mmCIF file of C-alpha atoms in Angstrom:
data_model
loop_
_atom_site.group_PDB
_atom_site.id
_atom_site.type_symbol
_atom_site.label_atom_id
_atom_site.label_comp_id
_atom_site.label_asym_id
_atom_site.label_seq_id
_atom_site.Cartn_x
_atom_site.Cartn_y
_atom_site.Cartn_z
ATOM 1 C CA MET X 232 28.054 28.560 -36.075
ATOM 2 C CA ALA X 233 26.762 26.304 -33.287
ATOM 3 C CA THR X 234 28.119 22.840 -33.916
ATOM 4 C CA ALA X 235 25.379 20.308 -34.863
ATOM 5 C CA GLN X 236 24.040 18.210 -32.407
ATOM 6 C CA ARG X 237 25.853 14.360 -32.138
ATOM 7 C CA VAL X 238 23.011 11.726 -32.778
ATOM 8 C CA VAL X 239 23.877 8.185 -32.368
ATOM 9 C CA VAL X 240 20.996 5.718 -34.020
ATOM 10 C CA THR X 241 20.953 2.368 -33.731
ATOM 11 C CA GLY X 242 19.233 0.080 -35.738
ATOM 12 C CA ALA X 243 19.969 2.450 -38.429
ATOM 13 C CA SER X 244 19.425 0.194 -41.500
ATOM 14 C CA GLY X 245 15.624 -1.301 -40.188
ATOM 15 C CA LYS X 246 12.565 0.075 -41.780
ATOM 16 C CA LEU X 247 11.844 2.873 -39.494
ATOM 17 C CA GLY X 248 15.777 3.769 -39.112
ATOM 18 C CA GLN X 249 16.503 4.527 -42.365
ATOM 19 C CA PHE X 250 13.429 7.056 -41.908
ATOM 20 C CA VAL X 251 14.769 8.296 -38.695
ATOM 21 C CA VAL X 252 18.318 8.625 -40.390
ATOM 22 C CA GLU X 253 17.306 10.738 -43.213
ATOM 23 C CA HIS X 254 14.847 12.785 -40.927
ATOM 24 C CA LEU X 255 17.447 14.019 -38.476
ATOM 25 C CA VAL X 256 20.382 14.361 -41.412
ATOM 26 C CA GLU X 257 18.095 16.769 -43.178
ATOM 27 C CA SER X 258 16.911 18.505 -39.603
ATOM 28 C CA GLY X 259 20.388 18.888 -39.079
ATOM 29 C CA TYR X 260 21.638 16.913 -36.618
ATOM 30 C CA HIS X 261 25.442 14.980 -37.545
ATOM 31 C CA VAL X 262 23.940 11.657 -37.351
ATOM 32 C CA VAL X 263 26.091 8.579 -36.376
ATOM 33 C CA SER X 264 24.074 5.515 -37.530
ATOM 34 C CA THR X 265 25.039 2.202 -36.267
ATOM 35 C CA ASP X 266 23.477 -1.713 -37.004
ATOM 36 C CA ARG X 267 24.952 -5.253 -37.657
ATOM 37 C CA VAL X 268 24.048 -4.885 -41.582
ATOM 38 C CA PRO X 269 24.900 -1.646 -43.615
ATOM 39 C CA PRO X 270 22.189 0.337 -44.797
ATOM 40 C CA PRO X 271 21.447 0.687 -48.236
ATOM 41 C CA PRO X 272 24.421 2.326 -50.517
ATOM 42 C CA GLY X 273 24.292 6.316 -50.659
ATOM 43 C CA SER X 274 22.302 6.430 -47.282
ATOM 44 C CA PRO X 275 23.122 10.009 -45.178
ATOM 45 C CA GLY X 276 24.974 9.878 -41.770
ATOM 46 C CA ASP X 277 27.997 8.188 -40.830
ATOM 47 C CA PHE X 278 27.879 4.328 -40.362
ATOM 48 C CA THR X 279 29.741 2.036 -38.175
ATOM 49 C CA ILE X 280 28.918 -1.843 -37.672
ATOM 50 C CA ALA X 281 28.504 -2.499 -33.639
ATOM 51 C CA ASP X 282 26.840 -5.411 -31.575
ATOM 52 C CA LEU X 283 24.648 -3.888 -28.978
ATOM 53 C CA THR X 284 24.924 -7.287 -27.048
ATOM 54 C CA ASP X 285 28.247 -5.793 -25.892
ATOM 55 C CA LEU X 286 28.563 -3.168 -23.474
ATOM 56 C CA GLY X 287 32.251 -2.143 -24.984
ATOM 57 C CA GLN X 288 31.294 -1.625 -28.008
ATOM 58 C CA VAL X 289 28.310 0.590 -27.236
ATOM 59 C CA ILE X 290 30.196 2.702 -24.679
ATOM 60 C CA GLU X 291 33.046 3.271 -27.111
ATOM 61 C CA LEU X 292 30.075 4.134 -30.102
ATOM 62 C CA LEU X 293 28.098 6.582 -27.390
ATOM 63 C CA SER X 294 31.762 8.285 -26.329
ATOM 64 C CA GLY X 295 33.031 9.176 -29.537
ATOM 65 C CA VAL X 296 36.414 7.759 -29.109
ATOM 66 C CA ASP X 297 37.340 7.634 -32.781
ATOM 67 C CA GLU X 298 35.492 11.504 -33.522
ATOM 68 C CA GLY X 299 36.793 12.984 -30.633
ATOM 69 C CA ARG X 300 33.503 14.081 -28.957
ATOM 70 C CA ALA X 301 30.636 12.057 -27.268
ATOM 71 C CA ALA X 302 27.351 11.834 -28.504
ATOM 72 C CA ASP X 303 24.386 14.510 -27.533
ATOM 73 C CA ALA X 304 21.498 12.194 -27.622
ATOM 74 C CA VAL X 305 20.886 8.634 -28.494
ATOM 75 C CA VAL X 306 17.933 7.231 -30.653
ATOM 76 C CA HIS X 307 18.205 3.321 -29.940
ATOM 77 C CA LEU X 308 15.951 1.518 -32.577
ATOM 78 C CA ALA X 309 17.657 -1.664 -33.003
ATOM 79 C CA ALA X 310 15.900 -4.699 -32.164
ATOM 80 C CA ILE X 311 14.457 -8.179 -33.536
ATOM 81 C CA PRO X 312 11.395 -6.407 -34.505
ATOM 82 C CA ALA X 313 8.757 -8.562 -34.129
ATOM 83 C CA PRO X 314 7.247 -11.583 -32.346
ATOM 84 C CA GLY X 315 7.632 -15.040 -34.231
ATOM 85 C CA LEU X 316 11.141 -13.424 -36.491
ATOM 86 C CA ALA X 317 13.292 -15.147 -34.123
ATOM 87 C CA THR X 318 13.098 -18.396 -31.235
ATOM 88 C CA ASN X 319 11.515 -16.561 -28.200
ATOM 89 C CA ALA X 320 14.872 -17.101 -25.695
ATOM 90 C CA ALA X 321 17.040 -15.417 -29.250
ATOM 91 C CA THR X 322 14.779 -12.265 -29.093
ATOM 92 C CA PHE X 323 14.613 -12.046 -25.692
ATOM 93 C CA ARG X 324 18.808 -12.524 -25.345
ATOM 94 C CA ASN X 325 19.196 -9.623 -27.905
ATOM 95 C CA ASN X 326 16.641 -6.904 -27.180
ATOM 96 C CA VAL X 327 16.567 -6.473 -23.373
ATOM 97 C CA PRO X 328 20.252 -6.695 -23.124
ATOM 98 C CA SER X 329 20.764 -4.609 -25.754
ATOM 99 C CA THR X 330 18.557 -1.853 -24.081
ATOM 100 C CA TYR X 331 20.205 -2.115 -20.981
ATOM 101 C CA ASN X 332 23.577 -1.769 -22.517
ATOM 102 C CA VAL X 333 22.304 1.850 -24.726
ATOM 103 C CA LEU X 334 21.152 3.060 -21.001
ATOM 104 C CA ARG X 335 23.980 2.183 -19.430
ATOM 105 C CA ALA X 336 26.341 3.561 -21.412
ATOM 106 C CA ALA X 337 24.449 6.740 -21.562
ATOM 107 C CA GLN X 338 24.801 6.953 -18.020
ATOM 108 C CA VAL X 339 28.651 6.166 -18.305
ATOM 109 C CA VAL X 340 29.115 8.633 -20.707
ATOM 110 C CA GLY X 341 26.877 11.432 -19.335
ATOM 111 C CA ILE X 342 24.552 11.435 -22.188
ATOM 112 C CA ARG X 343 20.859 12.760 -20.967
ATOM 113 C CA ASN X 344 18.808 12.397 -23.993
ATOM 114 C CA VAL X 345 17.460 8.823 -25.061
ATOM 115 C CA VAL X 346 14.954 8.315 -27.553
ATOM 116 C CA THR X 347 13.971 4.177 -27.462
ATOM 117 C CA ALA X 348 11.916 2.379 -29.514
ATOM 118 C CA SER X 349 9.257 0.437 -27.793
ATOM 119 C CA SER X 350 6.164 -1.467 -29.128
ATOM 120 C CA GLU X 351 2.481 -0.819 -29.248
ATOM 121 C CA THR X 352 2.739 -4.389 -28.257
ATOM 122 C CA VAL X 353 2.732 -3.220 -24.676
ATOM 123 C CA LEU X 354 -0.886 -2.092 -25.101
ATOM 124 C CA GLY X 355 -2.111 -6.186 -24.535
ATOM 125 C CA LEU X 356 -1.269 -7.070 -28.923
ATOM 126 C CA PRO X 357 -2.958 -9.313 -30.184
ATOM 127 C CA PHE X 358 -5.824 -8.781 -28.235
ATOM 128 C CA ASP X 359 -7.279 -11.864 -28.296
ATOM 129 C CA VAL X 360 -8.007 -10.642 -24.615
ATOM 130 C CA PRO X 361 -10.093 -7.326 -25.897
ATOM 131 C CA PRO X 362 -8.354 -3.689 -24.243
ATOM 132 C CA PRO X 363 -9.509 -2.495 -21.140
ATOM 133 C CA TYR X 364 -11.282 0.337 -23.470
ATOM 134 C CA ILE X 365 -11.117 1.773 -26.884
ATOM 135 C CA PRO X 366 -9.001 4.316 -27.945
ATOM 136 C CA VAL X 367 -6.689 2.573 -25.732
ATOM 137 C CA ASP X 368 -3.621 4.995 -24.467
ATOM 138 C CA GLU X 369 -0.732 4.946 -21.889
ATOM 139 C CA GLU X 370 -3.172 5.253 -18.707
ATOM 140 C CA TYR X 371 -3.476 1.462 -18.283
ATOM 141 C CA ASP X 372 -0.598 -0.758 -17.427
ATOM 142 C CA VAL X 373 1.102 -2.647 -20.110
ATOM 143 C CA LEU X 374 -0.219 -5.953 -20.803
ATOM 144 C CA PRO X 375 2.593 -7.634 -22.986
ATOM 145 C CA GLN X 376 1.040 -11.069 -24.353
ATOM 146 C CA SER X 377 4.455 -12.254 -26.277
ATOM 147 C CA THR X 378 8.141 -12.869 -25.336
ATOM 148 C CA TYR X 379 8.890 -10.186 -27.885
ATOM 149 C CA SER X 380 6.016 -7.569 -25.564
ATOM 150 C CA LEU X 381 7.628 -8.599 -22.585
ATOM 151 C CA GLY X 382 10.913 -7.603 -23.461
ATOM 152 C CA LYS X 383 9.621 -4.048 -24.603
ATOM 153 C CA SER X 384 7.535 -3.791 -20.920
ATOM 154 C CA LEU X 385 11.168 -4.644 -18.957
ATOM 155 C CA GLU X 386 12.829 -2.215 -21.128
ATOM 156 C CA GLU X 387 10.404 0.468 -20.203
ATOM 157 C CA GLU X 388 10.705 -0.521 -16.925
ATOM 158 C CA MET X 389 14.645 -0.311 -16.848
ATOM 159 C CA ALA X 390 14.611 3.251 -18.501
ATOM 160 C CA LYS X 391 11.983 4.481 -15.284
ATOM 161 C CA HIS X 392 14.509 3.284 -12.762
ATOM 162 C CA PHE X 393 17.392 4.817 -14.804
ATOM 163 C CA THR X 394 15.616 8.350 -14.990
ATOM 164 C CA ARG X 395 15.141 7.919 -11.041
ATOM 165 C CA TRP X 396 18.570 7.299 -10.321
ATOM 166 C CA ASP X 397 19.458 10.399 -12.032
ATOM 167 C CA PRO X 398 16.711 12.932 -12.460
ATOM 168 C CA GLU X 399 18.416 15.159 -15.026
ATOM 169 C CA LEU X 400 17.913 12.049 -17.424
ATOM 170 C CA LYS X 401 15.048 12.032 -19.811
ATOM 171 C CA VAL X 402 13.888 8.691 -21.784
ATOM 172 C CA ALA X 403 11.106 9.054 -24.229
ATOM 173 C CA ALA X 404 9.806 5.019 -25.099
ATOM 174 C CA LEU X 405 8.385 5.275 -28.107
ATOM 175 C CA ARG X 406 5.500 3.151 -28.680
ATOM 176 C CA PHE X 407 5.565 2.869 -32.537
ATOM 177 C CA SER X 408 2.704 0.806 -34.380
ATOM 178 C CA ASN X 409 3.117 -0.979 -37.419
ATOM 179 C CA VAL X 410 5.596 0.752 -39.537
ATOM 180 C CA MET X 411 4.697 0.994 -43.467
ATOM 181 C CA ARG X 412 6.466 2.587 -46.586
ATOM 182 C CA PRO X 413 4.313 4.558 -48.898
ATOM 183 C CA GLU X 414 4.993 1.222 -51.233
ATOM 184 C CA ASP X 415 3.409 -0.703 -48.410
ATOM 185 C CA TYR X 416 0.207 1.225 -48.829
ATOM 186 C CA ALA X 417 -1.195 -0.728 -51.990
ATOM 187 C CA ASN X 418 -2.025 -2.977 -49.717
ATOM 188 C CA PHE X 419 -4.605 -1.422 -47.682
ATOM 189 C CA PRO X 420 -7.260 -2.168 -50.309
ATOM 190 C CA GLY X 421 -7.337 -5.735 -49.888
ATOM 191 C CA TRP X 422 -8.353 -5.273 -46.188
ATOM 192 C CA GLN X 423 -11.193 -3.579 -46.369
ATOM 193 C CA ASP X 424 -13.557 -6.453 -46.787
ATOM 194 C CA ASP X 425 -12.632 -8.235 -43.481
ATOM 195 C CA ALA X 426 -12.546 -6.077 -40.286
ATOM 196 C CA GLN X 427 -11.095 -9.216 -38.587
ATOM 197 C CA ALA X 428 -7.520 -8.785 -40.513
ATOM 198 C CA ARG X 429 -6.281 -5.751 -39.229
ATOM 199 C CA ARG X 430 -8.032 -6.278 -35.302
ATOM 200 C CA TRP X 431 -4.701 -7.222 -33.628
ATOM 201 C CA ASN X 432 -3.815 -3.694 -33.355
ATOM 202 C CA LEU X 433 -6.758 -1.830 -33.572
ATOM 203 C CA TRP X 434 -6.553 -1.243 -37.272
ATOM 204 C CA GLY X 435 -3.233 1.175 -36.945
ATOM 205 C CA TYR X 436 -0.129 1.664 -38.390
ATOM 206 C CA ILE X 437 2.541 4.998 -38.799
ATOM 207 C CA ASP X 438 4.118 5.881 -41.560
ATOM 208 C CA GLY X 439 7.900 6.104 -41.455
ATOM 209 C CA ARG X 440 7.900 9.384 -42.282
ATOM 210 C CA ASP X 441 5.605 10.376 -39.276
ATOM 211 C CA GLY X 442 7.549 8.322 -37.211
ATOM 212 C CA ALA X 443 10.861 9.741 -37.787
ATOM 213 C CA GLN X 444 8.842 13.313 -37.119
ATOM 214 C CA ALA X 445 8.089 11.770 -34.021
ATOM 215 C CA VAL X 446 11.694 10.617 -32.691
ATOM 216 C CA ARG X 447 12.743 14.418 -33.743
ATOM 217 C CA LEU X 448 10.022 15.771 -31.408
ATOM 218 C CA ALA X 449 11.246 13.878 -28.526
ATOM 219 C CA LEU X 450 14.643 14.812 -28.959
ATOM 220 C CA GLN X 451 13.727 17.875 -28.669
ATOM 221 C CA ALA X 452 11.518 17.774 -26.235
ATOM 222 C CA GLY X 453 12.155 19.463 -22.665
ATOM 223 C CA PHE X 454 10.850 16.795 -19.861
ATOM 224 C CA THR X 455 13.366 15.040 -17.830
ATOM 225 C CA GLY X 456 12.334 11.209 -16.674
ATOM 226 C CA PHE X 457 10.595 8.549 -17.960
ATOM 227 C CA GLU X 458 7.522 9.201 -20.515
ATOM 228 C CA ALA X 459 5.917 6.663 -22.923
ATOM 229 C CA PHE X 460 4.350 7.732 -25.936
ATOM 230 C CA ILE X 461 1.525 5.805 -28.423
ATOM 231 C CA ILE X 462 3.143 6.393 -32.004
ATOM 232 C CA ALA X 463 0.755 5.932 -34.647
ATOM 233 C CA ASN X 464 -0.960 8.147 -37.435
ATOM 234 C CA ASP X 465 -4.393 9.793 -36.340
ATOM 235 C CA ASP X 466 -6.313 7.412 -38.811
ATOM 236 C CA THR X 467 -6.802 3.610 -39.505
ATOM 237 C CA VAL X 468 -5.722 1.544 -42.240
ATOM 238 C CA MET X 469 -9.902 0.975 -43.198
ATOM 239 C CA GLU X 470 -12.180 3.409 -45.188
ATOM 240 C CA GLY X 471 -15.173 2.662 -42.685
ATOM 241 C CA ASP X 472 -15.592 4.794 -39.480
ATOM 242 C CA SER X 473 -13.598 3.606 -36.322
ATOM 243 C CA ALA X 474 -17.130 3.135 -34.506
ATOM 244 C CA ASP X 475 -18.865 1.107 -36.811
ATOM 245 C CA LEU X 476 -15.526 -1.153 -36.776
ATOM 246 C CA ALA X 477 -15.331 -0.853 -32.625
ATOM 247 C CA ALA X 478 -18.951 -1.895 -32.367
ATOM 248 C CA GLU X 479 -18.589 -4.630 -34.831
ATOM 249 C CA VAL X 480 -15.501 -6.197 -33.315
ATOM 250 C CA PHE X 481 -15.375 -5.263 -29.937
ATOM 251 C CA PRO X 482 -18.845 -4.816 -29.243
ATOM 252 C CA ASP X 483 -18.524 -5.017 -24.944
ATOM 253 C CA VAL X 484 -14.992 -3.129 -24.938
ATOM 254 C CA PRO X 485 -16.403 0.552 -23.528
ATOM 255 C CA LEU X 486 -15.789 3.595 -25.389
ATOM 256 C CA LYS X 487 -13.731 6.076 -23.397
ATOM 257 C CA ARG X 488 -15.239 9.011 -25.648
ATOM 258 C CA PRO X 489 -17.060 9.072 -28.410
ATOM 259 C CA LEU X 490 -15.248 8.283 -31.823
ATOM 260 C CA GLN X 491 -15.391 10.935 -35.044
ATOM 261 C CA GLY X 492 -15.141 9.095 -38.071
ATOM 262 C CA ARG X 493 -11.903 7.153 -39.272
ATOM 263 C CA GLU X 494 -10.085 8.544 -36.020
ATOM 264 C CA THR X 495 -6.985 6.299 -34.844
ATOM 265 C CA LEU X 496 -7.838 4.079 -31.828
ATOM 266 C CA LEU X 497 -4.596 4.094 -30.982
ATOM 267 C CA SER X 498 -4.774 7.058 -29.153
ATOM 268 C CA ILE X 499 -1.889 9.851 -29.730
ATOM 269 C CA GLU X 500 -3.422 12.381 -27.574
ATOM 270 C CA LYS X 501 -0.472 12.384 -25.166
ATOM 271 C CA ALA X 502 2.024 12.624 -28.134
ATOM 272 C CA ARG X 503 0.325 15.442 -29.622
ATOM 273 C CA ARG X 504 -0.092 17.628 -26.117
ATOM 274 C CA VAL X 505 3.486 17.028 -25.059
ATOM 275 C CA LEU X 506 5.813 15.991 -27.947
ATOM 276 C CA GLY X 507 3.547 18.604 -30.601
ATOM 277 C CA TYR X 508 3.299 15.033 -32.954
ATOM 278 C CA ALA X 509 1.187 15.392 -35.942
ATOM 279 C CA PRO X 510 0.870 13.470 -38.463
ATOM 280 C CA GLN X 511 1.288 14.396 -42.046
ATOM 281 C CA HIS X 512 1.246 11.410 -44.417
ATOM 282 C CA HIS X 513 -1.877 9.646 -44.889
ATOM 283 C CA TRP X 514 -2.653 6.025 -46.988
ATOM 284 C CA GLN X 515 -5.403 7.139 -48.927
ATOM 285 C CA ALA X 516 -3.183 10.265 -49.749
ATOM 286 C CA GLU X 517 -0.581 7.778 -51.298
ATOM 287 C CA LEU X 518 -2.323 5.765 -53.736
#
């Protein structure tokens, strides 16, 4: 019987991390999860507390010195997860060195399969400066508008160079949209009378279960090198048609192609094409 792939998941106690750990365990992976705080009681997988700003701890974690077996892959979700939750300096000081340490530790240990959480914010959120076109995609240069987003942009740039140094390395940077739990959908009806309320991310979201699916597909993907993927649901948080939303709120932004129904304005075409990503959970079906 084949040994299950050992995957280290950082940020495992976070909103998305809990979905990812559960999904990977259910999918047959041996998950070693880590965070600064424990996950809820009864969470699956093996858990250990680690400070990712300490390179030595990250190397020890990925090399599996206590388990006698190094990890086969790492999913790096740990971060201060949004602007405004800490001072800008504290956010940068935590997030960017932690990602460097994960990439460096993977290099030292010989891990060549890395999935890392980037962010939709690198696309230019909160779009006070309108996007270059709609739907937005991975084809234009990053446009960070906050220190948090700047950090995510620099983390993607670091990953590009780590893969340049090691042509066998794969780093998939998943630009997650606003993560939602099923219970969060009770808030969605309250947004319907004001198109401006969620303009800041083009009315996008990602169900945590679909975010976990994207992580698994990225782990399984066969490419090498660096690739960034927008990960959002295929609909918006609004009940109205996406073309009408775009015309009302961003009338001067060109459409890259005609919009159909309530489709997402955060293009997931690349994730569909390369990863086989297909969202399964939609907010209207949960209410």
